[in-house]
Coordinates of N, CA and C in Angstrom, one line a residue:
X1 N 180.1 132.7 146.4 CA 181.5 132.5 146.9 C 181.7 131.0 147.1
X2 N 182.8 130.5 146.6 CA 183.1 129.1 146.7 C 184.1 128.9 147.9
X3 N 183.7 128.0 148.7 CA 184.6 127.7 149.9 C 185.6 126.5 149.5
X4 N 186.7 126.5 150.1 CA 187.7 125.4 149.9 C 187.2 124.3 150.7
X5 N 187.0 123.1 150.1 CA 186.5 121.9 150.8 C 187.6 121.3 151.7
X6 N 187.1 120.8 152.8 CA 188.0 120.1 153.7 C 188.3 118.7 153.2
X7 N 189.5 118.3 153.3 CA 189.9 117.0 152.8 C 189.6 116.0 153.9
X8 N 188.6 115.3 153.8 CA 188.2 114.3 154.9 C 189.1 113.1 154.9
X9 N 190.0 112.9 153.9 CA 190.9 111.8 154.0 C 192.1 112.1 154.8
X10 N 192.4 113.4 155.2 CA 193.6 113.7 155.9 C 193.8 113.0 157.2
X11 N 192.7 112.9 158.1 CA 192.9 112.2 159.3 C 193.3 110.7 159.1
X12 N 192.7 110.1 158.0 CA 193.0 108.7 157.7 C 194.5 108.6 157.3
X13 N 194.9 109.5 156.4 CA 196.3 109.4 155.9 C 197.3 109.6 157.0
X14 N 197.0 110.5 157.9 CA 197.9 110.8 159.1 C 197.9 109.6 160.0
X15 N 196.8 109.0 160.2 CA 196.8 107.8 161.1 C 197.4 106.6 160.5
X16 N 197.1 106.3 159.3 CA 197.6 105.1 158.7 C 199.0 105.2 158.1
X17 N 199.3 106.4 157.6 CA 200.6 106.6 157.0 C 201.7 107.1 157.9
X18 N 201.3 107.4 159.1 CA 202.3 107.9 160.1 C 202.9 109.2 159.6
X19 N 202.1 110.0 158.9 CA 202.5 111.3 158.4 C 202.1 112.4 159.3
X20 N 203.1 113.3 159.7 CA 202.8 114.4 160.5 C 202.5 115.6 159.6
X21 N 201.3 116.1 159.8 CA 200.8 117.2 158.9 C 201.2 118.5 159.6
X22 N 202.1 119.3 158.9 CA 202.6 120.5 159.5 C 202.0 121.7 158.8
X23 N 201.3 121.5 157.7 CA 200.7 122.7 157.0 C 200.4 122.3 155.6
X24 N 199.7 123.3 155.0 CA 199.2 123.1 153.6 C 199.8 124.2 152.7
X25 N 199.9 123.8 151.4 CA 200.3 124.8 150.4 C 199.2 124.9 149.3
X26 N 198.8 126.1 149.1 CA 197.8 126.4 148.1 C 198.5 126.6 146.7
X27 N 198.1 125.9 145.7 CA 198.8 126.1 144.4 C 197.7 126.7 143.4
X28 N 198.2 127.6 142.6 CA 197.3 128.4 141.7 C 196.5 127.4 140.9
X29 N 195.3 127.9 140.4 CA 194.4 127.1 139.7 C 194.0 127.8 138.4
X30 N 195.0 128.2 137.6 CA 194.8 128.8 136.3 C 193.9 130.0 136.3
X31 N 194.2 131.0 137.2 CA 193.3 132.1 137.2 C 193.6 133.1 136.1
X32 N 192.6 133.9 135.8 CA 192.8 135.0 134.8 C 193.8 136.0 135.3
X33 N 193.8 136.2 136.6 CA 194.7 137.2 137.3 C 195.3 136.6 138.5
X34 N 196.6 136.3 138.5 CA 197.2 135.7 139.7 C 197.2 136.5 140.9
X35 N 197.3 137.8 140.8 CA 197.2 138.7 142.0 C 195.9 138.7 142.7
X36 N 194.8 138.7 141.9 CA 193.5 138.7 142.4 C 193.2 137.3 143.1
X37 N 193.7 136.3 142.5 CA 193.5 135.0 143.1 C 194.2 134.9 144.5
X38 N 195.4 135.4 144.6 CA 196.1 135.4 145.9 C 195.3 136.3 146.9
X39 N 194.8 137.4 146.5 CA 194.0 138.3 147.4 C 192.7 137.5 147.9
X40 N 192.1 136.8 146.9 CA 190.9 136.0 147.3 C 191.2 134.9 148.3
X41 N 192.3 134.3 148.0 CA 192.7 133.2 148.9 C 193.0 133.8 150.3
X42 N 193.6 134.9 150.4 CA 193.9 135.5 151.7 C 192.6 135.9 152.4
X43 N 191.6 136.3 151.6 CA 190.3 136.7 152.3 C 189.6 135.4 152.8
X44 N 189.8 134.3 152.1 CA 189.2 133.1 152.7 C 189.9 132.6 153.9
X45 N 191.3 132.7 153.9 CA 192.0 132.3 155.1 C 191.7 133.2 156.3
X46 N 191.5 134.5 156.1 CA 191.1 135.4 157.2 C 189.7 135.1 157.7
X47 N 188.8 134.8 156.7 CA 187.4 134.5 157.1 C 187.3 133.3 157.9
X48 N 188.1 132.3 157.5 CA 188.1 131.0 158.2 C 188.6 131.2 159.6
X49 N 189.7 132.0 159.8 CA 190.3 132.2 161.1 C 189.3 132.9 162.0
X50 N 188.6 133.9 161.4 CA 187.6 134.7 162.2 C 186.4 133.8 162.6
X51 N 185.9 133.0 161.7 CA 184.7 132.2 161.9 C 185.0 131.1 162.8
X52 N 186.1 130.4 162.6 CA 186.4 129.1 163.4 C 187.3 129.4 164.6
X53 N 187.8 130.6 164.7 CA 188.7 130.9 165.8 C 189.9 130.0 165.8
X54 N 190.4 129.6 164.6 CA 191.5 128.8 164.5 C 192.5 129.4 163.5
X55 N 193.8 129.1 163.7 CA 194.8 129.5 162.7 C 194.7 128.6 161.5
X56 N 194.8 129.2 160.3 CA 194.7 128.4 159.1 C 196.0 127.5 159.0
X57 N 195.7 126.3 158.4 CA 196.9 125.4 158.1 C 197.7 125.8 156.9
X58 N 197.2 126.8 156.2 CA 197.9 127.2 155.0 C 199.2 128.0 155.3
X59 N 200.3 127.4 155.0 CA 201.6 128.0 155.3 C 202.2 128.7 154.1
X60 N 201.8 128.4 152.9 CA 202.4 129.0 151.7 C 201.4 128.9 150.5
X61 N 201.7 129.8 149.6 CA 200.9 129.9 148.3 C 201.9 129.9 147.1
X62 N 201.6 129.0 146.2 CA 202.3 129.1 144.9 C 201.4 129.7 143.9
X63 N 201.8 130.9 143.5 CA 200.9 131.8 142.7 C 201.1 131.6 141.2
X64 N 200.2 132.3 140.4 CA 200.3 132.2 139.0 C 200.9 133.5 138.4
X65 N 201.8 133.4 137.5 CA 202.4 134.6 136.8 C 203.0 134.1 135.5
X66 N 202.6 134.8 134.4 CA 203.1 134.5 133.1 C 204.5 135.1 133.0
X67 N 205.5 134.4 133.2 CA 206.9 134.9 133.3 C 207.4 135.4 131.9
X68 N 206.7 135.1 130.9 CA 207.1 135.6 129.5 C 206.4 137.0 129.2
X69 N 205.6 137.4 130.1 CA 204.9 138.7 129.9 C 205.8 139.9 130.1
X70 N 205.5 140.9 129.3 CA 206.3 142.2 129.5 C 206.3 142.7 130.9
X71 N 205.1 142.5 131.5 CA 204.9 143.1 132.9 C 205.2 142.1 134.0
X72 N 206.0 141.0 133.7 CA 206.2 140.0 134.7 C 206.8 140.6 136.0
X73 N 207.8 141.5 135.9 CA 208.4 142.1 137.1 C 207.4 142.8 138.0
X74 N 206.5 143.5 137.4 CA 205.4 144.2 138.1 C 204.5 143.2 138.8
X75 N 204.1 142.2 138.0 CA 203.2 141.1 138.6 C 203.9 140.4 139.8
X76 N 205.1 140.1 139.7 CA 205.8 139.4 140.8 C 205.9 140.3 142.0
X77 N 206.1 141.6 141.8 CA 206.2 142.5 142.9 C 204.8 142.6 143.6
X78 N 203.7 142.7 142.8 CA 202.4 142.7 143.3 C 202.0 141.5 144.1
X79 N 202.5 140.3 143.6 CA 202.2 139.1 144.3 C 203.0 139.1 145.6
X80 N 204.2 139.6 145.7 CA 205.0 139.6 146.9 C 204.2 140.5 147.9
X81 N 203.7 141.6 147.4 CA 203.0 142.6 148.3 C 201.6 142.1 148.7
X82 N 201.0 141.2 147.9 CA 199.6 140.8 148.2 C 199.6 139.8 149.4
X83 N 200.6 139.1 149.6 CA 200.6 138.1 150.7 C 202.0 137.6 151.0
X84 N 202.3 137.6 152.3 CA 203.6 137.1 152.8 C 203.7 135.6 152.6
X85 N 202.6 134.9 152.3 CA 202.6 133.5 152.1 C 203.0 133.1 150.7
X86 N 203.1 134.0 149.8 CA 203.5 133.6 148.4 C 205.0 133.3 148.5
X87 N 205.2 132.0 148.1 CA 206.6 131.5 148.1 C 207.2 131.2 146.8
X88 N 206.3 131.1 145.8 CA 206.8 130.7 144.5 C 205.7 130.9 143.4
X89 N 206.1 130.5 142.2 CA 205.3 130.6 141.0 C 205.1 129.3 140.3
X90 N 203.9 129.1 139.8 CA 203.7 128.0 138.8 C 203.1 128.6 137.5
X91 N 203.7 128.3 136.4 CA 203.1 128.6 135.1 C 203.3 127.4 134.3
X92 N 202.2 126.7 134.0 CA 202.2 125.4 133.4 C 202.8 125.4 132.0
X93 N 203.7 124.5 131.7 CA 204.5 124.6 130.5 C 204.4 123.4 129.6
X94 N 203.6 122.4 130.0 CA 203.5 121.2 129.1 C 203.2 121.6 127.7
X95 N 204.0 121.2 126.8 CA 203.8 121.6 125.4 C 204.5 120.5 124.5
X96 N 203.6 119.7 123.9 CA 204.1 118.7 122.9 C 203.2 118.9 121.7
X97 N 203.4 120.0 121.0 CA 202.5 120.3 119.9 C 201.3 121.1 120.4
X98 N 200.5 121.6 119.5 CA 199.3 122.4 119.8 C 198.3 121.6 120.6
X99 N 197.7 122.2 121.6 CA 196.6 121.6 122.4 C 195.4 121.4 121.5
X100 N 195.3 122.3 120.5 CA 194.1 122.2 119.6 C 194.1 121.0 118.7
X101 N 195.3 120.3 118.6 CA 195.3 119.0 117.8 C 194.5 118.0 118.5
X102 N 193.7 117.3 117.7 CA 192.7 116.4 118.3 C 193.4 115.3 119.1
X103 N 192.9 115.1 120.3 CA 193.5 114.0 121.2 C 194.8 114.3 121.8
X104 N 195.3 115.5 121.7 CA 196.6 115.8 122.2 C 196.5 116.2 123.7
X105 N 196.5 115.1 124.6 CA 196.5 115.3 126.0 C 197.8 115.6 126.6
X106 N 198.9 115.4 125.9 CA 200.2 115.6 126.4 C 200.5 117.1 126.6
X107 N 199.8 118.0 125.8 CA 199.9 119.4 126.0 C 198.7 119.8 126.9
X108 N 199.1 120.4 128.1 CA 198.1 120.8 129.1 C 197.2 121.8 128.6
X109 N 195.9 121.8 129.1 CA 194.9 122.8 128.7 C 195.4 124.2 129.1
X110 N 196.3 124.3 130.1 CA 196.8 125.6 130.5 C 197.7 126.2 129.4
X111 N 198.2 125.4 128.5 CA 199.0 125.9 127.4 C 198.2 126.7 126.4
X112 N 196.9 126.6 126.4 CA 196.1 127.4 125.5 C 196.3 128.9 125.6
X113 N 196.9 129.2 126.8 CA 197.2 130.7 127.0 C 198.4 131.1 126.1
X114 N 199.1 130.1 125.6 CA 200.2 130.4 124.7 C 200.4 129.2 123.7
X115 N 199.2 128.8 123.1 CA 199.1 127.6 122.4 C 200.2 127.4 121.3
X116 N 200.9 126.3 121.4 CA 201.9 126.0 120.3 C 203.2 126.5 120.6
X117 N 203.4 127.4 121.6 CA 204.7 128.0 122.0 C 205.3 127.2 123.1
X118 N 206.4 126.6 122.9 CA 207.1 125.8 123.9 C 208.1 126.7 124.5
X119 N 207.8 127.2 125.7 CA 208.7 128.2 126.3 C 210.1 127.6 126.6
X120 N 210.1 126.3 126.9 CA 211.4 125.6 127.3 C 212.3 125.3 126.1
X121 N 211.7 124.9 125.0 CA 212.4 124.4 123.8 C 212.4 125.3 122.6
X122 N 211.8 126.5 122.8 CA 211.7 127.5 121.7 C 210.5 127.3 120.9
X123 N 210.2 128.4 120.1 CA 208.9 128.4 119.3 C 208.9 127.3 118.3
X124 N 210.0 126.9 117.8 CA 210.1 125.8 116.8 C 210.8 124.5 117.4
X125 N 210.7 124.4 118.7 CA 211.3 123.3 119.5 C 212.8 123.2 119.0
X126 N 213.5 124.3 118.9 CA 214.9 124.3 118.5 C 215.8 124.1 119.7
X127 N 215.2 123.9 120.8 CA 216.1 123.6 122.0 C 216.5 124.9 122.7
X128 N 216.1 126.0 122.3 CA 216.5 127.3 122.9 C 215.3 127.9 123.6
X129 N 215.5 128.1 124.9 CA 214.4 128.7 125.7 C 213.9 130.0 125.1
X130 N 212.6 130.3 125.1 CA 212.1 131.6 124.7 C 212.7 132.7 125.6
X131 N 213.4 133.7 125.0 CA 214.1 134.7 125.8 C 213.2 135.4 126.8
X132 N 212.0 135.7 126.4 CA 211.1 136.5 127.3 C 210.8 135.6 128.5
X133 N 210.6 134.3 128.3 CA 210.4 133.5 129.5 C 211.6 133.4 130.4
X134 N 212.8 133.2 129.8 CA 214.0 133.2 130.6 C 214.2 134.4 131.4
X135 N 213.9 135.6 130.8 CA 214.0 136.8 131.5 C 213.1 136.8 132.8
X136 N 211.9 136.4 132.6 CA 210.9 136.3 133.7 C 211.3 135.3 134.8
X137 N 211.8 134.2 134.3 CA 212.3 133.1 135.2 C 213.4 133.7 136.1
X138 N 214.4 134.4 135.5 CA 215.5 134.9 136.2 C 215.1 135.9 137.3
X139 N 213.9 136.6 137.1 CA 213.4 137.5 138.1 C 213.0 136.8 139.4
X140 N 212.8 135.5 139.4 CA 212.3 134.8 140.6 C 213.3 135.0 141.7
X141 N 214.6 135.0 141.4 CA 215.6 135.2 142.4 C 215.5 136.5 143.1
X142 N 215.2 137.5 142.4 CA 215.0 138.9 142.9 C 213.9 138.9 144.0
X143 N 212.9 138.1 143.9 CA 211.8 138.0 144.9 C 211.9 136.9 145.8
X144 N 213.0 136.1 145.7 CA 213.1 134.9 146.5 C 212.0 133.9 146.4
X145 N 211.6 133.7 145.1 CA 210.5 132.8 144.8 C 211.1 131.5 144.2
X146 N 210.4 130.4 144.5 CA 210.7 129.1 143.8 C 209.9 129.1 142.5
X147 N 210.1 128.0 141.8 CA 209.3 127.7 140.5 C 208.8 126.3 140.5
X148 N 207.5 126.1 140.4 CA 206.9 124.8 140.2 C 207.0 124.5 138.8
X149 N 207.8 123.5 138.4 CA 208.0 123.1 137.0 C 207.0 122.0 136.6
X150 N 206.0 122.3 135.9 CA 205.0 121.3 135.3 C 205.2 121.3 133.8
X151 N 205.9 120.3 133.3 CA 206.2 120.2 131.9 C 206.1 118.7 131.5
X152 N 206.1 118.4 130.2 CA 206.1 117.1 129.7 C 207.5 116.5 129.8
X153 N 207.7 115.2 129.9 CA 209.0 114.5 129.9 C 209.9 115.0 128.8
X154 N 209.4 115.2 127.6 CA 210.2 115.6 126.5 C 210.8 117.0 126.7
X155 N 210.3 117.7 127.6 CA 210.9 119.1 127.9 C 211.9 119.1 129.1
X156 N 212.0 118.0 129.8 CA 212.9 118.0 131.0 C 214.3 118.3 130.7
X157 N 214.9 117.9 129.6 CA 216.3 118.1 129.3 C 216.5 119.6 129.1
X158 N 215.6 120.3 128.4 CA 215.7 121.7 128.1 C 215.5 122.5 129.5
X159 N 214.6 122.0 130.3 CA 214.4 122.6 131.6 C 215.7 122.5 132.5
X160 N 216.4 121.4 132.4 CA 217.6 121.2 133.1 C 218.7 122.3 132.7
X161 N 218.7 122.6 131.4 CA 219.7 123.6 130.9 C 219.3 124.9 131.5
X162 N 218.0 125.3 131.5 CA 217.6 126.5 132.1 C 217.9 126.6 133.5
X163 N 217.5 125.6 134.3 CA 217.6 125.6 135.7 C 219.1 125.7 136.2
X164 N 220.0 125.1 135.4 CA 221.4 125.0 135.7 C 222.0 126.5 135.7
X165 N 221.4 127.3 134.9 CA 221.9 128.7 134.8 C 221.5 129.6 136.0
X166 N 220.5 129.1 136.8 CA 220.0 129.9 137.9 C 220.0 129.1 139.1
X167 N 221.1 128.7 139.7 CA 221.2 127.8 140.8 C 220.6 128.3 142.1
X168 N 220.3 129.6 142.2 CA 219.7 130.2 143.4 C 218.2 130.2 143.4
X169 N 217.6 129.6 142.3 CA 216.1 129.5 142.2 C 215.7 128.1 142.4
X170 N 215.1 127.8 143.6 CA 214.6 126.4 143.8 C 213.6 126.0 142.8
X171 N 213.7 124.8 142.3 CA 212.7 124.3 141.3 C 212.1 123.0 141.8
X172 N 210.8 123.0 141.7 CA 210.1 121.8 142.2 C 209.4 121.1 141.0
X173 N 209.8 120.0 140.6 CA 209.2 119.2 139.5 C 207.8 118.7 140.0
X174 N 206.8 119.0 139.2 CA 205.4 118.6 139.6 C 205.1 117.2 139.0
X175 N 204.3 116.5 139.8 CA 203.7 115.2 139.3 C 204.7 114.2 138.8
X176 N 205.9 114.1 139.5 CA 206.8 113.0 139.3 C 207.5 113.2 137.9
X177 N 207.3 114.4 137.3 CA 207.9 114.6 135.9 C 206.9 114.2 134.8
X178 N 205.7 113.8 135.2 CA 204.6 113.5 134.2 C 204.8 112.6 133.1
X179 N 205.3 111.4 133.4 CA 205.2 110.3 132.3 C 203.8 110.1 132.1
X180 N 203.4 109.9 130.8 CA 201.9 109.9 130.5 C 201.4 108.6 130.1
X181 N 200.4 108.1 130.9 CA 199.6 106.9 130.6 C 200.4 105.8 130.1
X182 N 201.4 105.4 130.9 CA 202.4 104.4 130.5 C 201.8 103.0 130.3
X183 N 200.6 102.8 130.8 CA 200.0 101.5 130.6 C 198.7 101.6 129.7
X184 N 198.5 102.8 129.2 CA 197.2 103.1 128.5 C 196.2 103.5 129.5
X185 N 194.9 103.4 129.1 CA 193.8 103.9 130.0 C 193.5 102.9 131.1
X186 N 192.5 103.2 132.0 CA 192.2 102.4 133.2 C 191.7 101.0 132.8
X187 N 191.1 100.9 131.6 CA 190.5 99.6 131.2 C 191.5 98.8 130.4
X188 N 192.7 99.3 130.2 CA 193.7 98.6 129.4 C 194.3 97.5 130.2
X189 N 194.3 96.3 129.6 CA 194.8 95.1 130.3 C 196.3 95.0 130.2
X190 N 196.9 95.9 129.4 CA 198.4 95.8 129.2 C 199.1 96.0 130.6
X191 N 200.0 95.1 130.9 CA 200.8 95.2 132.1 C 202.2 95.6 131.9
X192 N 202.6 95.8 130.6 CA 204.0 96.2 130.3 C 204.1 97.7 130.0
X193 N 204.8 98.4 130.8 CA 204.9 99.8 130.6 C 205.5 100.2 129.2
X194 N 205.2 101.4 128.8 CA 205.8 101.9 127.5 C 207.2 102.3 127.8
X195 N 208.1 101.4 127.4 CA 209.6 101.6 127.7 C 210.2 102.8 127.0
X196 N 209.7 103.1 125.8 CA 210.2 104.3 125.1 C 209.9 105.6 125.8
X197 N 208.6 105.7 126.3 CA 208.2 106.8 127.0 C 208.9 107.0 128.3
X198 N 209.1 105.8 129.0 CA 209.8 105.9 130.3 C 211.3 106.2 130.1
X199 N 211.9 105.9 129.0 CA 213.3 106.2 128.7 C 213.5 107.7 128.6
X200 N 212.5 108.3 127.8 CA 212.6 109.8 127.7 C 212.4 110.5 129.0
X201 N 211.5 110.0 129.9 CA 211.3 110.5 131.2 C 212.5 110.3 132.1
X202 N 213.1 109.1 132.0 CA 214.3 108.8 132.9 C 215.5 109.7 132.5
X203 N 215.7 109.9 131.2 CA 216.9 110.8 130.8 C 216.6 112.2 131.3
X204 N 215.4 112.7 131.1 CA 215.1 114.0 131.6 C 215.2 114.2 133.1
X205 N 214.8 113.2 133.8 CA 214.8 113.3 135.3 C 216.3 113.2 135.8
X206 N 217.1 112.4 135.1 CA 218.5 112.3 135.4 C 219.2 113.7 135.3
X207 N 218.9 114.4 134.2 CA 219.4 115.7 134.0 C 219.0 116.7 135.0
X208 N 217.7 116.6 135.5 CA 217.3 117.5 136.5 C 217.9 117.1 137.9
X209 N 218.0 115.8 138.1 CA 218.5 115.3 139.4 C 220.0 115.7 139.6
X210 N 220.7 116.1 138.6 CA 222.1 116.5 138.7 C 222.2 117.9 139.3
X211 N 221.1 118.6 139.4 CA 221.1 120.0 139.9 C 220.8 120.1 141.3
X212 N 221.5 120.8 142.1 CA 221.3 120.8 143.6 C 220.1 121.7 144.0
X213 N 219.5 122.4 143.1 CA 218.4 123.3 143.4 C 217.1 122.7 143.0
X214 N 217.1 121.4 142.6 CA 215.8 120.8 142.1 C 215.3 119.8 143.1
X215 N 213.9 119.8 143.2 CA 213.2 118.9 144.1 C 212.0 118.3 143.2
X216 N 211.3 117.4 143.8 CA 210.2 116.7 143.0 C 209.1 116.4 144.0
X217 N 207.9 116.6 143.5 CA 206.6 116.3 144.2 C 206.1 114.9 143.7
X218 N 205.8 114.1 144.7 CA 205.2 112.8 144.3 C 203.7 113.0 144.3
X219 N 203.2 113.2 143.1 CA 201.8 113.6 142.9 C 201.4 113.3 141.5
X220 N 200.1 113.4 141.2 CA 199.6 113.2 139.9 C 199.8 111.8 139.4
X221 N 199.7 110.8 140.3 CA 199.9 109.4 140.0 C 198.9 108.9 139.0
X222 N 197.7 109.4 139.1 CA 196.6 108.9 138.2 C 196.8 109.4 136.7
X223 N 197.7 110.4 136.5 CA 198.1 110.8 135.2 C 199.1 109.7 134.6
X224 N 199.9 109.2 135.4 CA 200.9 108.2 134.9 C 200.3 106.9 134.6
X225 N 199.4 106.4 135.5 CA 198.6 105.2 135.3 C 197.2 105.5 135.8
X226 N 196.3 105.8 134.9 CA 194.9 106.0 135.3 C 194.4 104.7 135.9
X227 N 193.7 104.8 137.1 CA 193.3 103.7 137.8 C 194.4 102.9 138.4
X228 N 195.4 103.5 138.9 CA 196.6 102.8 139.3 C 196.4 102.0 140.6
X229 N 195.3 102.2 141.3 CA 195.0 101.4 142.5 C 194.2 100.2 142.2
X230 N 193.9 100.0 140.9 CA 192.9 98.9 140.6 C 193.5 97.5 140.5
X231 N 194.8 97.4 140.6 CA 195.4 96.1 140.6 C 196.8 96.1 141.3
X232 N 197.2 95.0 141.8 CA 198.5 94.9 142.5 C 199.6 95.3 141.6
X233 N 199.5 94.9 140.3 CA 200.6 95.1 139.3 C 200.7 96.6 139.1
X234 N 199.6 97.3 138.9 CA 199.6 98.8 138.7 C 200.2 99.5 139.9
X235 N 199.8 99.1 141.1 CA 200.4 99.7 142.3 C 201.9 99.4 142.4
X236 N 202.3 98.3 142.0 CA 203.7 97.9 142.0 C 204.6 98.8 141.1
X237 N 204.0 99.0 139.9 CA 204.7 99.9 138.9 C 204.8 101.3 139.4
X238 N 203.7 101.8 140.0 CA 203.8 103.2 140.6 C 204.8 103.3 141.7
X239 N 204.8 102.3 142.6 CA 205.7 102.3 143.7 C 207.2 102.3 143.2
X240 N 207.4 101.5 142.1 CA 208.7 101.4 141.5 C 209.2 102.8 141.0
X241 N 208.3 103.5 140.3 CA 208.6 104.8 139.8 C 208.9 105.8 140.9
X242 N 208.1 105.7 141.9 CA 208.4 106.6 143.1 C 209.7 106.4 143.7
X243 N 210.1 105.1 143.8 CA 211.4 104.8 144.4 C 212.5 105.3 143.5
X244 N 212.3 105.2 142.2 CA 213.3 105.7 141.2 C 213.6 107.1 141.5
X245 N 212.5 107.9 141.6 CA 212.6 109.3 141.9 C 213.3 109.6 143.2

């Protein structure tokens, strides 16, 4: 049995950053079965409370569910029943071509579950959301669930079209919208960002920002600039992107 590790940096962040920690959110980790993962997490939360005689800091769970699956409605209901802490769903959507293409890091490994199918832009990237996925996405309102949107910048415009149709579903953009390695790798001495990549990201984020039901997480900064803490210039670029958002 694997225990969830304590984040030893949390006291430092709270002390130095002036951040008040009010609770934690557990986000799915690509399980084979989202319902079983939630039940396992609940067992760990209960065990921790019993062993340490303390109330868990976990306030919410973002669970896994393939919204394009024929049984999505049943899975969502089971997740709702499995834990009162389930507040939303994440199903990773990053798709810029097949993950099996050599060196294609823009397509997330999670996409191997539906490799080459872009749920947001259509099977042939024709700009039309895959109907099965939209059907499942629409069901989130029925269960009062949010959706964690993890996609590539190239997909943000299509995501905005989908999210605009369902204003009662809160959508949280993951990892600042995921502009990818805009300065190259951590050893790259280039200090000029990839302007074309950033323009695609900016246009997509503007489309999402126009929607009242959309939020964004400031996270995944090492994806944007690997080794972003290694120089003042890299830190400055990251801070600038966070301010833009």
